[in-house]
Amino acid sequence: MSKVESVNKWDLNRIVFIGRVWDEYMRMFGLTKEELVGRKILDCPAGACSFTAVSNQLGMDVTACDIAYYLPIEQLEQKGLQDIETTMSNMERADIQKNFLWDYFKSADELKQIRTQALNQCISDMKRNKNRYIPAVLPTLPFDDKQFDLTLSANFLFLYEDKLDYEFHLQTIKELMRVTKDEVRIFPTTNFACERYKYLDKLIRDIHNLGWMTEEIKVPYEFQKNTNTMLKIMR
């Protein structure tokens, strides 16, 4: 079975192809433009985020990586639009609403607009620069050792603690560090219930035992309540 057939058969319904815009990334990871200029950066998994598109337009060097990129661009575009509609419908539920803070986004309409903007920018850039969007299935990446200076990983690890076991988390972090020369930043450090990843302390100990340093950092971005902390892993 090919990678495309495998993704279509097993993973498409589980892949939520929704993205964040560039400003959200800068806030989620506590970044400044100066930290990005002159560095090779990996966004993994990148989904429908526009960080790669906008960063490269600003003269930076960013590569996106995701399992979803095995699928045809037209299929991803349609799935992204459908996932935005599904997400917005779910946001109308009272039990969902209480988990969010409405200060960065002023309304559900603005949220939908921003998510659609991210998708459109991502898809447009994929059509023009497909070589920037690399398909891969974690915890294995098709990159050389220390190929990137900085790796960003948003809204994947820790969120899915009920679906991805501890060993998957550890192996994925080891792989992200393998392809990264300086540091990996992971946002958020919570699960979908807005609770701190229950194995985070054990994970940090294991990371330290591998010879790397860590820092939990509060960032200027909090849409889901208590979801405003990233984990930085450094050599």
JSON list of C-alpha atoms in Angstrom, two decimals, residues 61-183:
[
{"chain": "A", "resi": 61, "resn": "ASP", "atom": "CA", "xyz": [14.12, 29.89, 5.23]},
{"chain": "A", "resi": 62, "resn": "VAL", "atom": "CA", "xyz": [11.28, 27.70, 6.52]},
{"chain": "A", "resi": 63, "resn": "THR", "atom": "CA", "xyz": [10.29, 24.13, 5.57]},
{"chain": "A", "resi": 64, "resn": "ALA", "atom": "CA", "xyz": [6.93, 22.57, 6.48]},
{"chain": "A", "resi": 65, "resn": "CYS", "atom": "CA", "xyz": [6.44, 18.87, 7.20]},
{"chain": "A", "resi": 66, "resn": "ASP", "atom": "CA", "xyz": [3.22, 16.91, 7.79]},
{"chain": "A", "resi": 67, "resn": "ILE", "atom": "CA", "xyz": [1.59, 13.54, 7.15]},
{"chain": "A", "resi": 68, "resn": "ALA", "atom": "CA", "xyz": [-1.23, 15.38, 5.35]},
{"chain": "A", "resi": 69, "resn": "TYR", "atom": "CA", "xyz": [1.11, 16.44, 2.54]},
{"chain": "A", "resi": 70, "resn": "TYR", "atom": "CA", "xyz": [0.93, 12.95, 1.03]},
{"chain": "A", "resi": 71, "resn": "LEU", "atom": "CA", "xyz": [-2.57, 13.92, -0.13]},
{"chain": "A", "resi": 72, "resn": "PRO", "atom": "CA", "xyz": [-3.35, 15.96, -3.28]},
{"chain": "A", "resi": 73, "resn": "ILE", "atom": "CA", "xyz": [-3.43, 19.72, -2.72]},
{"chain": "A", "resi": 74, "resn": "GLU", "atom": "CA", "xyz": [-7.00, 20.03, -4.00]},
{"chain": "A", "resi": 75, "resn": "GLN", "atom": "CA", "xyz": [-8.13, 17.37, -1.53]},
{"chain": "A", "resi": 76, "resn": "LEU", "atom": "CA", "xyz": [-6.35, 19.14, 1.31]},
{"chain": "A", "resi": 77, "resn": "GLU", "atom": "CA", "xyz": [-7.99, 22.44, 0.39]},
{"chain": "A", "resi": 78, "resn": "GLN", "atom": "CA", "xyz": [-11.47, 20.93, 0.47]},
{"chain": "A", "resi": 79, "resn": "LYS", "atom": "CA", "xyz": [-10.75, 19.09, 3.71]},
{"chain": "A", "resi": 80, "resn": "GLY", "atom": "CA", "xyz": [-9.42, 22.29, 5.28]},
{"chain": "A", "resi": 81, "resn": "LEU", "atom": "CA", "xyz": [-12.59, 24.18, 4.41]},
{"chain": "A", "resi": 82, "resn": "GLN", "atom": "CA", "xyz": [-14.75, 21.34, 5.76]},
{"chain": "A", "resi": 83, "resn": "ASP", "atom": "CA", "xyz": [-12.71, 21.12, 8.97]},
{"chain": "A", "resi": 84, "resn": "ILE", "atom": "CA", "xyz": [-13.08, 24.85, 9.57]},
{"chain": "A", "resi": 85, "resn": "GLU", "atom": "CA", "xyz": [-16.87, 24.54, 9.23]},
{"chain": "A", "resi": 86, "resn": "THR", "atom": "CA", "xyz": [-16.92, 21.54, 11.60]},
{"chain": "A", "resi": 87, "resn": "THR", "atom": "CA", "xyz": [-14.74, 23.34, 14.12]},
{"chain": "A", "resi": 88, "resn": "MET", "atom": "CA", "xyz": [-16.90, 26.46, 14.04]},
{"chain": "A", "resi": 89, "resn": "SER", "atom": "CA", "xyz": [-20.04, 24.37, 14.58]},
{"chain": "A", "resi": 90, "resn": "ASN", "atom": "CA", "xyz": [-18.44, 22.74, 17.60]},
{"chain": "A", "resi": 91, "resn": "MET", "atom": "CA", "xyz": [-17.43, 26.15, 18.96]},
{"chain": "A", "resi": 92, "resn": "GLU", "atom": "CA", "xyz": [-21.11, 27.02, 19.35]},
{"chain": "A", "resi": 93, "resn": "ARG", "atom": "CA", "xyz": [-21.50, 24.44, 22.13]},
{"chain": "A", "resi": 94, "resn": "ALA", "atom": "CA", "xyz": [-21.58, 25.98, 25.61]},
{"chain": "A", "resi": 95, "resn": "ASP", "atom": "CA", "xyz": [-19.31, 23.28, 27.09]},
{"chain": "A", "resi": 96, "resn": "ILE", "atom": "CA", "xyz": [-16.71, 24.08, 24.42]},
{"chain": "A", "resi": 97, "resn": "GLN", "atom": "CA", "xyz": [-17.00, 27.87, 24.69]},
{"chain": "A", "resi": 98, "resn": "LYS", "atom": "CA", "xyz": [-16.04, 27.86, 28.38]},
{"chain": "A", "resi": 99, "resn": "ASN", "atom": "CA", "xyz": [-12.59, 26.47, 27.55]},
{"chain": "A", "resi": 100, "resn": "PHE", "atom": "CA", "xyz": [-11.60, 29.53, 25.50]},
{"chain": "A", "resi": 101, "resn": "LEU", "atom": "CA", "xyz": [-10.55, 33.11, 26.13]},
{"chain": "A", "resi": 102, "resn": "TRP", "atom": "CA", "xyz": [-11.88, 35.65, 23.66]},
{"chain": "A", "resi": 103, "resn": "ASP", "atom": "CA", "xyz": [-9.23, 38.36, 23.71]},
{"chain": "A", "resi": 104, "resn": "TYR", "atom": "CA", "xyz": [-6.87, 37.49, 20.85]},
{"chain": "A", "resi": 105, "resn": "PHE", "atom": "CA", "xyz": [-9.89, 36.56, 18.76]},
{"chain": "A", "resi": 106, "resn": "LYS", "atom": "CA", "xyz": [-12.79, 38.92, 19.45]},
{"chain": "A", "resi": 107, "resn": "SER", "atom": "CA", "xyz": [-15.50, 36.64, 18.07]},
{"chain": "A", "resi": 108, "resn": "ALA", "atom": "CA", "xyz": [-16.21, 33.29, 16.43]},
{"chain": "A", "resi": 109, "resn": "ASP", "atom": "CA", "xyz": [-16.54, 35.11, 13.11]},
{"chain": "A", "resi": 110, "resn": "GLU", "atom": "CA", "xyz": [-13.05, 36.54, 13.45]},
{"chain": "A", "resi": 111, "resn": "LEU", "atom": "CA", "xyz": [-11.71, 33.10, 14.38]},
{"chain": "A", "resi": 112, "resn": "LYS", "atom": "CA", "xyz": [-13.23, 31.60, 11.24]},
{"chain": "A", "resi": 113, "resn": "GLN", "atom": "CA", "xyz": [-11.79, 34.42, 9.15]},
{"chain": "A", "resi": 114, "resn": "ILE", "atom": "CA", "xyz": [-8.27, 33.90, 10.53]},
{"chain": "A", "resi": 115, "resn": "ARG", "atom": "CA", "xyz": [-8.41, 30.11, 10.14]},
{"chain": "A", "resi": 116, "resn": "THR", "atom": "CA", "xyz": [-9.58, 30.54, 6.54]},
{"chain": "A", "resi": 117, "resn": "GLN", "atom": "CA", "xyz": [-6.80, 33.06, 5.90]},
{"chain": "A", "resi": 118, "resn": "ALA", "atom": "CA", "xyz": [-4.20, 30.58, 7.17]},
{"chain": "A", "resi": 119, "resn": "LEU", "atom": "CA", "xyz": [-5.58, 27.82, 4.96]},
{"chain": "A", "resi": 120, "resn": "ASN", "atom": "CA", "xyz": [-5.69, 30.04, 1.86]},
{"chain": "A", "resi": 121, "resn": "GLN", "atom": "CA", "xyz": [-2.12, 31.27, 2.37]},
{"chain": "A", "resi": 122, "resn": "CYS", "atom": "CA", "xyz": [-0.87, 27.72, 2.95]},
{"chain": "A", "resi": 123, "resn": "ILE", "atom": "CA", "xyz": [-2.62, 26.22, -0.08]},
{"chain": "A", "resi": 124, "resn": "SER", "atom": "CA", "xyz": [-1.57, 29.10, -2.33]},
{"chain": "A", "resi": 125, "resn": "ASP", "atom": "CA", "xyz": [2.08, 28.65, -1.32]},
{"chain": "A", "resi": 126, "resn": "MET", "atom": "CA", "xyz": [1.88, 24.86, -1.71]},
{"chain": "A", "resi": 127, "resn": "LYS", "atom": "CA", "xyz": [0.71, 25.30, -5.29]},
{"chain": "A", "resi": 128, "resn": "ARG", "atom": "CA", "xyz": [3.65, 27.61, -6.08]},
{"chain": "A", "resi": 129, "resn": "ASN", "atom": "CA", "xyz": [6.35, 26.04, -3.90]},
{"chain": "A", "resi": 130, "resn": "LYS", "atom": "CA", "xyz": [5.52, 22.36, -3.36]},
{"chain": "A", "resi": 131, "resn": "ASN", "atom": "CA", "xyz": [9.16, 21.62, -2.50]},
{"chain": "A", "resi": 132, "resn": "ARG", "atom": "CA", "xyz": [8.73, 23.47, 0.82]},
{"chain": "A", "resi": 133, "resn": "TYR", "atom": "CA", "xyz": [6.01, 21.03, 1.97]},
{"chain": "A", "resi": 134, "resn": "ILE", "atom": "CA", "xyz": [7.50, 17.65, 2.81]},
{"chain": "A", "resi": 135, "resn": "PRO", "atom": "CA", "xyz": [5.31, 14.63, 3.63]},
{"chain": "A", "resi": 136, "resn": "ALA", "atom": "CA", "xyz": [6.41, 12.47, 6.56]},
{"chain": "A", "resi": 137, "resn": "VAL", "atom": "CA", "xyz": [5.01, 10.17, 9.23]},
{"chain": "A", "resi": 138, "resn": "LEU", "atom": "CA", "xyz": [6.37, 10.81, 12.71]},
{"chain": "A", "resi": 139, "resn": "PRO", "atom": "CA", "xyz": [8.37, 9.62, 14.53]},
{"chain": "A", "resi": 140, "resn": "THR", "atom": "CA", "xyz": [10.52, 9.38, 11.39]},
{"chain": "A", "resi": 141, "resn": "LEU", "atom": "CA", "xyz": [11.65, 12.40, 9.36]},
{"chain": "A", "resi": 142, "resn": "PRO", "atom": "CA", "xyz": [13.32, 12.44, 5.90]},
{"chain": "A", "resi": 143, "resn": "PHE", "atom": "CA", "xyz": [15.96, 15.00, 6.88]},
{"chain": "A", "resi": 144, "resn": "ASP", "atom": "CA", "xyz": [19.69, 14.93, 7.63]},
{"chain": "A", "resi": 145, "resn": "ASP", "atom": "CA", "xyz": [21.14, 15.23, 11.11]},
{"chain": "A", "resi": 146, "resn": "LYS", "atom": "CA", "xyz": [21.13, 18.86, 12.31]},
{"chain": "A", "resi": 147, "resn": "GLN", "atom": "CA", "xyz": [19.70, 20.05, 8.98]},
{"chain": "A", "resi": 148, "resn": "PHE", "atom": "CA", "xyz": [17.73, 22.81, 10.73]},
{"chain": "A", "resi": 149, "resn": "ASP", "atom": "CA", "xyz": [18.76, 25.40, 13.29]},
{"chain": "A", "resi": 150, "resn": "LEU", "atom": "CA", "xyz": [15.32, 25.61, 14.90]},
{"chain": "A", "resi": 151, "resn": "THR", "atom": "CA", "xyz": [12.29, 23.32, 14.86]},
{"chain": "A", "resi": 152, "resn": "LEU", "atom": "CA", "xyz": [8.78, 24.40, 15.86]},
{"chain": "A", "resi": 153, "resn": "SER", "atom": "CA", "xyz": [6.09, 21.86, 16.72]},
{"chain": "A", "resi": 154, "resn": "ALA", "atom": "CA", "xyz": [2.59, 23.16, 17.38]},
{"chain": "A", "resi": 155, "resn": "ASN", "atom": "CA", "xyz": [-0.68, 21.59, 18.48]},
{"chain": "A", "resi": 156, "resn": "PHE", "atom": "CA", "xyz": [0.31, 17.93, 18.20]},
{"chain": "A", "resi": 157, "resn": "LEU", "atom": "CA", "xyz": [2.46, 16.45, 20.96]},
{"chain": "A", "resi": 158, "resn": "PHE", "atom": "CA", "xyz": [0.93, 16.56, 24.46]},
{"chain": "A", "resi": 159, "resn": "LEU", "atom": "CA", "xyz": [-2.50, 17.52, 23.09]},
{"chain": "A", "resi": 160, "resn": "TYR", "atom": "CA", "xyz": [-3.07, 13.91, 22.02]},
{"chain": "A", "resi": 161, "resn": "GLU", "atom": "CA", "xyz": [-1.92, 12.21, 25.22]},
{"chain": "A", "resi": 162, "resn": "ASP", "atom": "CA", "xyz": [-4.93, 9.88, 25.04]},
{"chain": "A", "resi": 163, "resn": "LYS", "atom": "CA", "xyz": [-4.04, 8.72, 21.51]},
{"chain": "A", "resi": 164, "resn": "LEU", "atom": "CA", "xyz": [-0.23, 8.93, 21.39]},
{"chain": "A", "resi": 165, "resn": "ASP", "atom": "CA", "xyz": [1.59, 6.94, 24.07]},
{"chain": "A", "resi": 166, "resn": "TYR", "atom": "CA", "xyz": [4.61, 8.10, 26.03]},
{"chain": "A", "resi": 167, "resn": "GLU", "atom": "CA", "xyz": [7.08, 6.19, 23.86]},
{"chain": "A", "resi": 168, "resn": "PHE", "atom": "CA", "xyz": [5.76, 7.95, 20.76]},
{"chain": "A", "resi": 169, "resn": "HIS", "atom": "CA", "xyz": [6.26, 11.34, 22.45]},
{"chain": "A", "resi": 170, "resn": "LEU", "atom": "CA", "xyz": [9.82, 10.50, 23.45]},
{"chain": "A", "resi": 171, "resn": "GLN", "atom": "CA", "xyz": [10.78, 9.03, 20.07]},
{"chain": "A", "resi": 172, "resn": "THR", "atom": "CA", "xyz": [9.27, 12.01, 18.23]},
{"chain": "A", "resi": 173, "resn": "ILE", "atom": "CA", "xyz": [11.22, 14.47, 20.36]},
{"chain": "A", "resi": 174, "resn": "LYS", "atom": "CA", "xyz": [14.44, 12.50, 19.79]},
{"chain": "A", "resi": 175, "resn": "GLU", "atom": "CA", "xyz": [13.79, 12.63, 16.04]},
{"chain": "A", "resi": 176, "resn": "LEU", "atom": "CA", "xyz": [13.02, 16.35, 16.10]},
{"chain": "A", "resi": 177, "resn": "MET", "atom": "CA", "xyz": [16.26, 16.92, 17.98]},
{"chain": "A", "resi": 178, "resn": "ARG", "atom": "CA", "xyz": [18.18, 14.70, 15.56]},
{"chain": "A", "resi": 179, "resn": "VAL", "atom": "CA", "xyz": [17.36, 17.00, 12.65]},
{"chain": "A", "resi": 180, "resn": "THR", "atom": "CA", "xyz": [17.85, 20.19, 14.70]},
{"chain": "A", "resi": 181, "resn": "LYS", "atom": "CA", "xyz": [21.14, 21.88, 15.51]},
{"chain": "A", "resi": 182, "resn": "ASP", "atom": "CA", "xyz": [20.10, 24.36, 18.21]},
{"chain": "A", "resi": 183, "resn": "GLU", "atom": "CA", "xyz": [16.64, 23.99, 19.74]}
]
